[in-house]
mmCIF file of C-alpha atoms in Angstrom:
data_model
loop_
_atom_site.group_PDB
_atom_site.id
_atom_site.type_symbol
_atom_site.label_atom_id
_atom_site.label_comp_id
_atom_site.label_asym_id
_atom_site.label_seq_id
_atom_site.Cartn_x
_atom_site.Cartn_y
_atom_site.Cartn_z
ATOM 1 C CA UNK A 1 -5.596 -3.796 29.364
ATOM 2 C CA UNK A 2 -5.040 -7.180 27.739
ATOM 3 C CA UNK A 3 -1.832 -8.946 26.835
ATOM 4 C CA UNK A 4 -1.798 -8.188 23.089
ATOM 5 C CA UNK A 5 -2.072 -5.128 20.871
ATOM 6 C CA UNK A 6 -5.327 -4.019 19.293
ATOM 7 C CA UNK A 7 -4.962 -4.728 15.541
ATOM 8 C CA UNK A 8 -7.643 -2.165 14.651
ATOM 9 C CA UNK A 9 -5.431 0.717 15.733
ATOM 10 C CA UNK A 10 -3.202 2.334 13.144
ATOM 11 C CA UNK A 11 -0.006 1.363 14.989
ATOM 12 C CA UNK A 12 -1.233 -2.146 15.809
ATOM 13 C CA UNK A 13 -2.297 -2.951 12.248
ATOM 14 C CA UNK A 14 0.942 -1.696 10.758
ATOM 15 C CA UNK A 15 3.030 -3.552 13.360
ATOM 16 C CA UNK A 16 1.459 -6.843 12.274
ATOM 17 C CA UNK A 17 1.284 -6.358 8.522
ATOM 18 C CA UNK A 18 3.306 -3.288 7.599
ATOM 19 C CA UNK A 19 6.862 -3.758 8.873
ATOM 20 C CA UNK A 20 9.781 -5.214 6.932
ATOM 21 C CA UNK A 21 11.062 -7.068 9.966
ATOM 22 C CA UNK A 22 7.700 -8.807 10.393
ATOM 23 C CA UNK A 23 6.874 -9.379 6.723
ATOM 24 C CA UNK A 24 6.665 -13.151 7.237
ATOM 25 C CA UNK A 25 3.305 -12.499 8.920
ATOM 26 C CA UNK A 26 1.885 -10.676 5.887
ATOM 27 C CA UNK A 27 3.266 -13.312 3.505
ATOM 28 C CA UNK A 28 1.614 -16.072 5.543
ATOM 29 C CA UNK A 29 -1.722 -14.263 5.623
ATOM 30 C CA UNK A 30 -1.655 -13.466 1.897
ATOM 31 C CA UNK A 31 -0.975 -17.078 0.987
ATOM 32 C CA UNK A 32 -3.882 -18.249 3.127
ATOM 33 C CA UNK A 33 -6.174 -15.663 1.536
ATOM 34 C CA UNK A 34 -5.185 -15.803 -2.127
ATOM 35 C CA UNK A 35 -4.325 -19.496 -2.536
ATOM 36 C CA UNK A 36 -2.564 -18.822 -5.825
ATOM 37 C CA UNK A 37 -0.861 -21.419 -7.987
ATOM 38 C CA UNK A 38 2.512 -19.992 -6.969
ATOM 39 C CA UNK A 39 2.748 -19.151 -3.256
ATOM 40 C CA UNK A 40 4.208 -15.760 -2.404
ATOM 41 C CA UNK A 41 7.804 -16.178 -1.271
ATOM 42 C CA UNK A 42 8.832 -12.574 -0.680
ATOM 43 C CA UNK A 43 7.418 -9.055 -0.728
ATOM 44 C CA UNK A 44 8.892 -5.569 -0.972
ATOM 45 C CA UNK A 45 7.159 -2.700 0.812
ATOM 46 C CA UNK A 46 6.645 0.339 -1.399
ATOM 47 C CA UNK A 47 5.955 4.009 -0.759
ATOM 48 C CA UNK A 48 2.409 4.145 0.605
ATOM 49 C CA UNK A 49 1.831 7.635 -0.772
ATOM 50 C CA UNK A 50 1.067 7.671 -4.476
ATOM 51 C CA UNK A 51 0.825 10.892 -6.451
ATOM 52 C CA UNK A 52 -1.718 10.919 -9.300
ATOM 53 C CA UNK A 53 -0.697 11.623 -12.868
ATOM 54 C CA UNK A 54 -3.163 14.463 -13.424
ATOM 55 C CA UNK A 55 -3.239 18.083 -12.336
ATOM 56 C CA UNK A 56 -4.631 18.851 -8.890
ATOM 57 C CA UNK A 57 -5.465 15.198 -8.329
ATOM 58 C CA UNK A 58 -5.848 13.574 -4.965
ATOM 59 C CA UNK A 59 -2.997 11.702 -3.377
ATOM 60 C CA UNK A 60 -3.647 8.094 -2.452
ATOM 61 C CA UNK A 61 -2.243 6.949 0.869
ATOM 62 C CA UNK A 62 -2.519 3.209 1.391
ATOM 63 C CA UNK A 63 -2.258 1.526 4.780
ATOM 64 C CA UNK A 64 0.086 -1.047 3.229
ATOM 65 C CA UNK A 65 1.400 -1.229 -0.317
ATOM 66 C CA UNK A 66 3.826 -3.928 -1.464
ATOM 67 C CA UNK A 67 4.863 -5.989 -4.450
ATOM 68 C CA UNK A 68 5.630 -9.692 -4.624
ATOM 69 C CA UNK A 69 8.739 -11.263 -6.108
ATOM 70 C CA UNK A 70 6.705 -11.772 -9.309
ATOM 71 C CA UNK A 71 5.924 -8.081 -9.571
ATOM 72 C CA UNK A 72 2.296 -8.363 -8.468
ATOM 73 C CA UNK A 73 0.897 -5.461 -6.456
ATOM 74 C CA UNK A 74 -0.827 -5.841 -3.091
ATOM 75 C CA UNK A 75 -2.662 -3.088 -1.211
ATOM 76 C CA UNK A 76 -4.072 -3.753 2.247
ATOM 77 C CA UNK A 77 -6.498 -1.457 4.079
ATOM 78 C CA UNK A 78 -8.138 -1.598 7.496
ATOM 79 C CA UNK A 79 -11.450 0.256 7.655
ATOM 80 C CA UNK A 80 -13.039 0.581 11.095
ATOM 81 C CA UNK A 81 -16.131 2.644 10.290
ATOM 82 C CA UNK A 82 -18.587 2.791 7.427
ATOM 83 C CA UNK A 83 -18.277 5.777 5.148
ATOM 84 C CA UNK A 84 -19.970 7.026 1.990
ATOM 85 C CA UNK A 85 -18.808 5.470 -1.254
ATOM 86 C CA UNK A 86 -16.273 3.117 0.337
ATOM 87 C CA UNK A 87 -16.964 0.507 -2.326
ATOM 88 C CA UNK A 88 -16.126 3.073 -5.013
ATOM 89 C CA UNK A 89 -13.069 4.173 -3.027
ATOM 90 C CA UNK A 90 -11.735 0.616 -2.884
ATOM 91 C CA UNK A 91 -12.117 0.231 -6.647
ATOM 92 C CA UNK A 92 -10.342 3.557 -7.176
ATOM 93 C CA UNK A 93 -7.464 2.486 -4.928
ATOM 94 C CA UNK A 94 -6.964 -0.781 -6.780
ATOM 95 C CA UNK A 95 -7.366 0.784 -10.217
ATOM 96 C CA UNK A 96 -4.788 3.420 -9.309
ATOM 97 C CA UNK A 97 -2.288 0.665 -8.542
ATOM 98 C CA UNK A 98 -2.858 -0.567 -12.091
ATOM 99 C CA UNK A 99 -2.609 2.885 -13.671
ATOM 100 C CA UNK A 100 0.639 3.669 -11.842
ATOM 101 C CA UNK A 101 2.311 0.779 -13.705
ATOM 102 C CA UNK A 102 2.151 2.707 -16.984
ATOM 103 C CA UNK A 103 5.456 3.770 -18.493
ATOM 104 C CA UNK A 104 6.157 6.661 -20.828
ATOM 105 C CA UNK A 105 7.242 5.892 -24.357
ATOM 106 C CA UNK A 106 6.012 3.765 -27.224
ATOM 107 C CA UNK A 107 7.896 0.651 -26.131
ATOM 108 C CA UNK A 108 5.622 -0.112 -23.180
ATOM 109 C CA UNK A 109 3.029 -2.669 -24.304
ATOM 110 C CA UNK A 110 0.565 -2.576 -21.354
ATOM 111 C CA UNK A 111 2.164 -5.525 -19.597
ATOM 112 C CA UNK A 112 0.113 -4.929 -16.458
ATOM 113 C CA UNK A 113 0.898 -6.961 -13.360
ATOM 114 C CA UNK A 114 -1.894 -8.320 -11.212
ATOM 115 C CA UNK A 115 -3.262 -6.150 -8.405
ATOM 116 C CA UNK A 116 -4.778 -7.496 -5.200
ATOM 117 C CA UNK A 117 -6.876 -5.144 -3.082
ATOM 118 C CA UNK A 118 -7.495 -6.491 0.419
ATOM 119 C CA UNK A 119 -9.926 -4.595 2.624
ATOM 120 C CA UNK A 120 -10.523 -5.471 6.271
ATOM 121 C CA UNK A 121 -13.965 -4.161 7.257
ATOM 122 C CA UNK A 122 -14.831 -3.817 10.934
ATOM 123 C CA UNK A 123 -18.487 -3.265 9.953
ATOM 124 C CA UNK A 124 -21.072 -4.509 7.467
ATOM 125 C CA UNK A 125 -20.664 -2.681 4.186
ATOM 126 C CA UNK A 126 -23.799 -1.978 2.162
ATOM 127 C CA UNK A 127 -24.463 -4.939 -0.094
ATOM 128 C CA UNK A 128 -22.101 -7.263 1.795
ATOM 129 C CA UNK A 129 -24.148 -8.263 4.843
ATOM 130 C CA UNK A 130 -25.340 -11.506 3.271
ATOM 131 C CA UNK A 131 -21.990 -12.321 1.703
ATOM 132 C CA UNK A 132 -19.349 -14.621 3.124
ATOM 133 C CA UNK A 133 -16.628 -13.822 5.636
ATOM 134 C CA UNK A 134 -14.353 -13.112 2.685
ATOM 135 C CA UNK A 135 -16.010 -11.873 -0.494
ATOM 136 C CA UNK A 136 -13.799 -11.965 -3.589
ATOM 137 C CA UNK A 137 -14.552 -9.727 -6.566
ATOM 138 C CA UNK A 138 -12.884 -10.166 -9.959
ATOM 139 C CA UNK A 139 -13.598 -9.563 -13.651
ATOM 140 C CA UNK A 140 -15.883 -12.146 -15.290
ATOM 141 C CA UNK A 141 -18.146 -12.283 -18.323
ATOM 142 C CA UNK A 142 -21.704 -11.438 -17.309
ATOM 143 C CA UNK A 143 -23.837 -14.492 -16.582
ATOM 144 C CA UNK A 144 -20.901 -16.923 -16.644
ATOM 145 C CA UNK A 145 -18.053 -18.084 -14.445
ATOM 146 C CA UNK A 146 -15.541 -17.466 -17.251
ATOM 147 C CA UNK A 147 -12.883 -15.011 -16.215
ATOM 148 C CA UNK A 148 -12.358 -11.974 -18.432
ATOM 149 C CA UNK A 149 -9.062 -10.930 -16.810
ATOM 150 C CA UNK A 150 -7.002 -12.012 -13.822
ATOM 151 C CA UNK A 151 -5.378 -8.588 -13.375
ATOM 152 C CA UNK A 152 -7.701 -7.315 -10.632
ATOM 153 C CA UNK A 153 -8.825 -9.104 -7.482
ATOM 154 C CA UNK A 154 -10.610 -7.418 -4.582
ATOM 155 C CA UNK A 155 -11.111 -9.134 -1.233
ATOM 156 C CA UNK A 156 -13.566 -7.726 1.333
ATOM 157 C CA UNK A 157 -13.061 -9.353 4.733
ATOM 158 C CA UNK A 158 -16.071 -8.591 6.933
ATOM 159 C CA UNK A 159 -14.752 -9.138 10.454
ATOM 160 C CA UNK A 160 -18.193 -9.189 12.170
ATOM 161 C CA UNK A 161 -18.993 -12.253 10.036
ATOM 162 C CA UNK A 162 -16.448 -14.289 12.021
ATOM 163 C CA UNK A 163 -18.884 -15.952 14.406
ATOM 164 C CA UNK A 164 -17.043 -19.229 14.944
ATOM 165 C CA UNK A 165 -15.551 -20.173 18.280
ATOM 166 C CA UNK A 166 -11.873 -21.035 18.630
ATOM 167 C CA UNK A 167 -12.554 -24.773 18.363
ATOM 168 C CA UNK A 168 -14.741 -24.317 15.269
ATOM 169 C CA UNK A 169 -12.045 -22.678 13.132
ATOM 170 C CA UNK A 170 -11.050 -25.149 10.422
ATOM 171 C CA UNK A 171 -8.544 -23.332 8.226
ATOM 172 C CA UNK A 172 -5.576 -21.079 8.910
ATOM 173 C CA UNK A 173 -7.436 -18.232 7.217
ATOM 174 C CA UNK A 174 -10.289 -18.591 9.714
ATOM 175 C CA UNK A 175 -7.734 -18.796 12.517
ATOM 176 C CA UNK A 176 -6.132 -15.563 11.339
ATOM 177 C CA UNK A 177 -9.481 -13.758 11.328
ATOM 178 C CA UNK A 178 -10.494 -15.187 14.698
ATOM 179 C CA UNK A 179 -7.269 -13.916 16.254
ATOM 180 C CA UNK A 180 -7.521 -10.465 14.670
ATOM 181 C CA UNK A 181 -11.108 -10.068 15.835
ATOM 182 C CA UNK A 182 -10.420 -11.161 19.422
ATOM 183 C CA UNK A 183 -6.746 -10.288 19.873
ATOM 184 C CA UNK A 184 -7.097 -7.457 22.378
ATOM 185 C CA UNK A 185 -9.023 -9.718 24.779
ATOM 186 C CA UNK A 186 -6.942 -12.900 24.384
ATOM 187 C CA UNK A 187 -4.964 -14.160 27.365
ATOM 188 C CA UNK A 188 -3.005 -16.587 25.204
ATOM 189 C CA UNK A 189 -2.328 -16.949 21.501
ATOM 190 C CA UNK A 190 -4.342 -19.888 20.115
ATOM 191 C CA UNK A 191 -3.533 -22.201 17.211
ATOM 192 C CA UNK A 192 0.238 -22.361 17.769
ATOM 193 C CA UNK A 193 0.047 -26.154 17.521
ATOM 194 C CA UNK A 194 -1.584 -25.903 14.083
ATOM 195 C CA UNK A 195 0.886 -23.429 12.572
ATOM 196 C CA UNK A 196 4.125 -21.967 13.932
ATOM 197 C CA UNK A 197 3.260 -18.599 12.342
ATOM 198 C CA UNK A 198 0.855 -17.995 15.219
ATOM 199 C CA UNK A 199 3.738 -18.402 17.663
ATOM 200 C CA UNK A 200 5.555 -15.726 15.671
ATOM 201 C CA UNK A 201 2.409 -13.577 15.802
ATOM 202 C CA UNK A 202 2.381 -13.955 19.585
ATOM 203 C CA UNK A 203 5.922 -12.563 19.784
ATOM 204 C CA UNK A 204 5.158 -9.563 17.577
ATOM 205 C CA UNK A 205 1.832 -8.647 19.202
ATOM 206 C CA UNK A 206 2.756 -9.035 22.857
ATOM 207 C CA UNK A 207 2.612 -5.616 24.495
ATOM 208 C CA UNK A 208 5.749 -6.441 26.466
ATOM 209 C CA UNK A 209 7.712 -6.754 23.212
ATOM 210 C CA UNK A 210 7.244 -3.057 22.399
ATOM 211 C CA UNK A 211 10.061 -0.616 23.001
ATOM 212 C CA UNK A 212 9.336 2.468 25.099
ATOM 213 C CA UNK A 213 8.815 4.645 22.014
ATOM 214 C CA UNK A 214 6.730 1.975 20.289
ATOM 215 C CA UNK A 215 4.534 1.745 23.379
ATOM 216 C CA UNK A 216 4.057 5.520 23.462
ATOM 217 C CA UNK A 217 3.096 5.511 19.778
ATOM 218 C CA UNK A 218 0.764 2.573 20.289
ATOM 219 C CA UNK A 219 -0.957 4.115 23.313
ATOM 220 C CA UNK A 220 -1.616 7.309 21.338
ATOM 221 C CA UNK A 221 -2.965 5.272 18.426
ATOM 222 C CA UNK A 222 -5.195 3.310 20.814
ATOM 223 C CA UNK A 223 -6.562 6.548 22.242
ATOM 224 C CA UNK A 224 -7.389 7.830 18.760
ATOM 225 C CA UNK A 225 -9.129 4.545 17.920
ATOM 226 C CA UNK A 226 -11.197 4.502 21.111
ATOM 227 C CA UNK A 227 -12.109 8.177 20.799
ATOM 228 C CA UNK A 228 -13.276 7.569 17.255
ATOM 229 C CA UNK A 229 -15.371 4.565 18.238
ATOM 230 C CA UNK A 230 -16.955 6.460 21.123
ATOM 231 C CA UNK A 231 -17.765 9.480 18.972
ATOM 232 C CA UNK A 232 -19.370 7.416 16.220
ATOM 233 C CA UNK A 233 -21.383 5.350 18.707
ATOM 234 C CA UNK A 234 -22.613 8.571 20.308
ATOM 235 C CA UNK A 235 -23.582 10.001 16.937
ATOM 236 C CA UNK A 236 -25.527 6.860 16.096
ATOM 237 C CA UNK A 237 -27.317 6.923 19.445
ATOM 238 C CA UNK A 238 -28.392 10.502 18.813
ATOM 239 C CA UNK A 239 -29.950 9.498 15.518
ATOM 240 C CA UNK A 240 -27.659 11.620 13.393
ATOM 241 C CA UNK A 241 -27.790 9.377 10.343
ATOM 242 C CA UNK A 242 -29.762 11.583 7.953
ATOM 243 C CA UNK A 243 -28.118 10.508 4.749
ATOM 244 C CA UNK A 244 -24.607 9.492 3.844
ATOM 245 C CA UNK A 245 -23.092 12.906 3.311
ATOM 246 C CA UNK A 246 -24.774 14.437 6.343
ATOM 247 C CA UNK A 247 -23.637 11.544 8.540
ATOM 248 C CA UNK A 248 -20.040 11.960 7.424
ATOM 249 C CA UNK A 249 -20.181 15.705 8.061
ATOM 250 C CA UNK A 250 -21.717 15.147 11.493
ATOM 251 C CA UNK A 251 -19.109 12.581 12.497
ATOM 252 C CA UNK A 252 -16.243 14.814 11.385
ATOM 253 C CA UNK A 253 -17.589 17.836 13.242
ATOM 254 C CA UNK A 254 -18.263 15.772 16.358
ATOM 255 C CA UNK A 255 -14.729 14.349 16.295
ATOM 256 C CA UNK A 256 -13.383 17.881 15.807
ATOM 257 C CA UNK A 257 -15.381 19.091 18.812
ATOM 258 C CA UNK A 258 -13.920 16.193 20.806
ATOM 259 C CA UNK A 259 -10.481 17.690 20.223
ATOM 260 C CA UNK A 260 -9.217 15.595 17.296
ATOM 261 C CA UNK A 261 -7.328 17.455 14.573
ATOM 262 C CA UNK A 262 -7.957 17.122 10.835
ATOM 263 C CA UNK A 263 -4.999 14.782 10.276
ATOM 264 C CA UNK A 264 -6.154 12.380 12.998
ATOM 265 C CA UNK A 265 -9.748 12.402 11.747
ATOM 266 C CA UNK A 266 -8.535 11.760 8.196
ATOM 267 C CA UNK A 267 -6.522 8.705 9.288
ATOM 268 C CA UNK A 268 -9.433 7.244 11.226
ATOM 269 C CA UNK A 269 -12.030 7.754 8.463
ATOM 270 C CA UNK A 270 -9.641 6.910 5.582
ATOM 271 C CA UNK A 271 -10.051 10.379 4.081
ATOM 272 C CA UNK A 272 -7.517 12.936 2.937
ATOM 273 C CA UNK A 273 -6.913 15.994 5.145
ATOM 274 C CA UNK A 274 -8.394 18.162 2.387
ATOM 275 C CA UNK A 275 -11.618 16.145 2.452
ATOM 276 C CA UNK A 276 -11.844 16.628 6.210
ATOM 277 C CA UNK A 277 -10.985 20.320 6.134
ATOM 278 C CA UNK A 278 -14.026 21.231 4.061
ATOM 279 C CA UNK A 279 -16.257 20.282 6.994
ATOM 280 C CA UNK A 280 -14.352 22.472 9.483
#
C-alpha cells in the first residue's frame, strides 16, 4: 500500500473535500476551478440529503453540498463508473439545488443564488471524450457566446484526460488533478514549492495521520472501491454490455453475488437503495 489515501474511495474523497476541519482544501480547489470575480473566502457544509417537494419523490444524496459566504450553492460528486443517464442525473442534481431555494409565500421574488455542479468522472462520459480535461456547461443563447443566465454552471472533470507528467503541469488546477489521479501511488507530495496548499494536502492525505477508527473506515471503503472496480472489469471482459439498462442490471446483480449489499452498491454506483433493490 502507498503512503497516501485513495481519493476515489468514499472515505478518501470526503476526507479531502467534505470535512469542516479541512475545508481550506475545498476552498482552494474551487477557486482554481471557478476563477470567479470574487474568490471564495468561506463555505458552510449543508445537509447532503435533500428531500424533494413532491409526493413519493426520490431523495437526493450529494457527496458534498455546501454554500459560500455569498449564498452560492456548490455540489461536488465523484463518479467512478459510467452509468445510464448520468448526464441527465447531473442536471437533475444541480436543478434540484436551485428548486430547493424556493420559499413559500408571495414575498419571495425568485432571487435564486448561483449553483455550481462539479462532477469528477473517473471514466469517459458519452459525448465528453473529445472535450477538455474540464468541460464547463452554462446557459447561453444558441449560436452565440452571450450568456443567458449565470445561475447554473456545471463542470465535468474527466480524470483520464489528465495525461501530463508532473513537470508538465502549468497551473494549480492541473496540479490538483494530477495529484488526485496519482495520489495512491505517490511516494511524496509534489508541487509544495508552488503552493503551500499542497503541503496541507500532504498532511490530510497521509495514511499515518488517520486515527484508528478513521483507518478502519478507510480500509472498508477501499475494499468496497476495489471490489466494485474488479466486478465491473470482469463484467466488461465477459462482454455483458448489451445496452445501458441491461449493463446496469448485470453489474448490480454481479456485485450482489459478490457479497455487496444494496446500500453499498448504491453508494458505489451513485444510485438510491430503491433503484438498486428493483434488480435484486
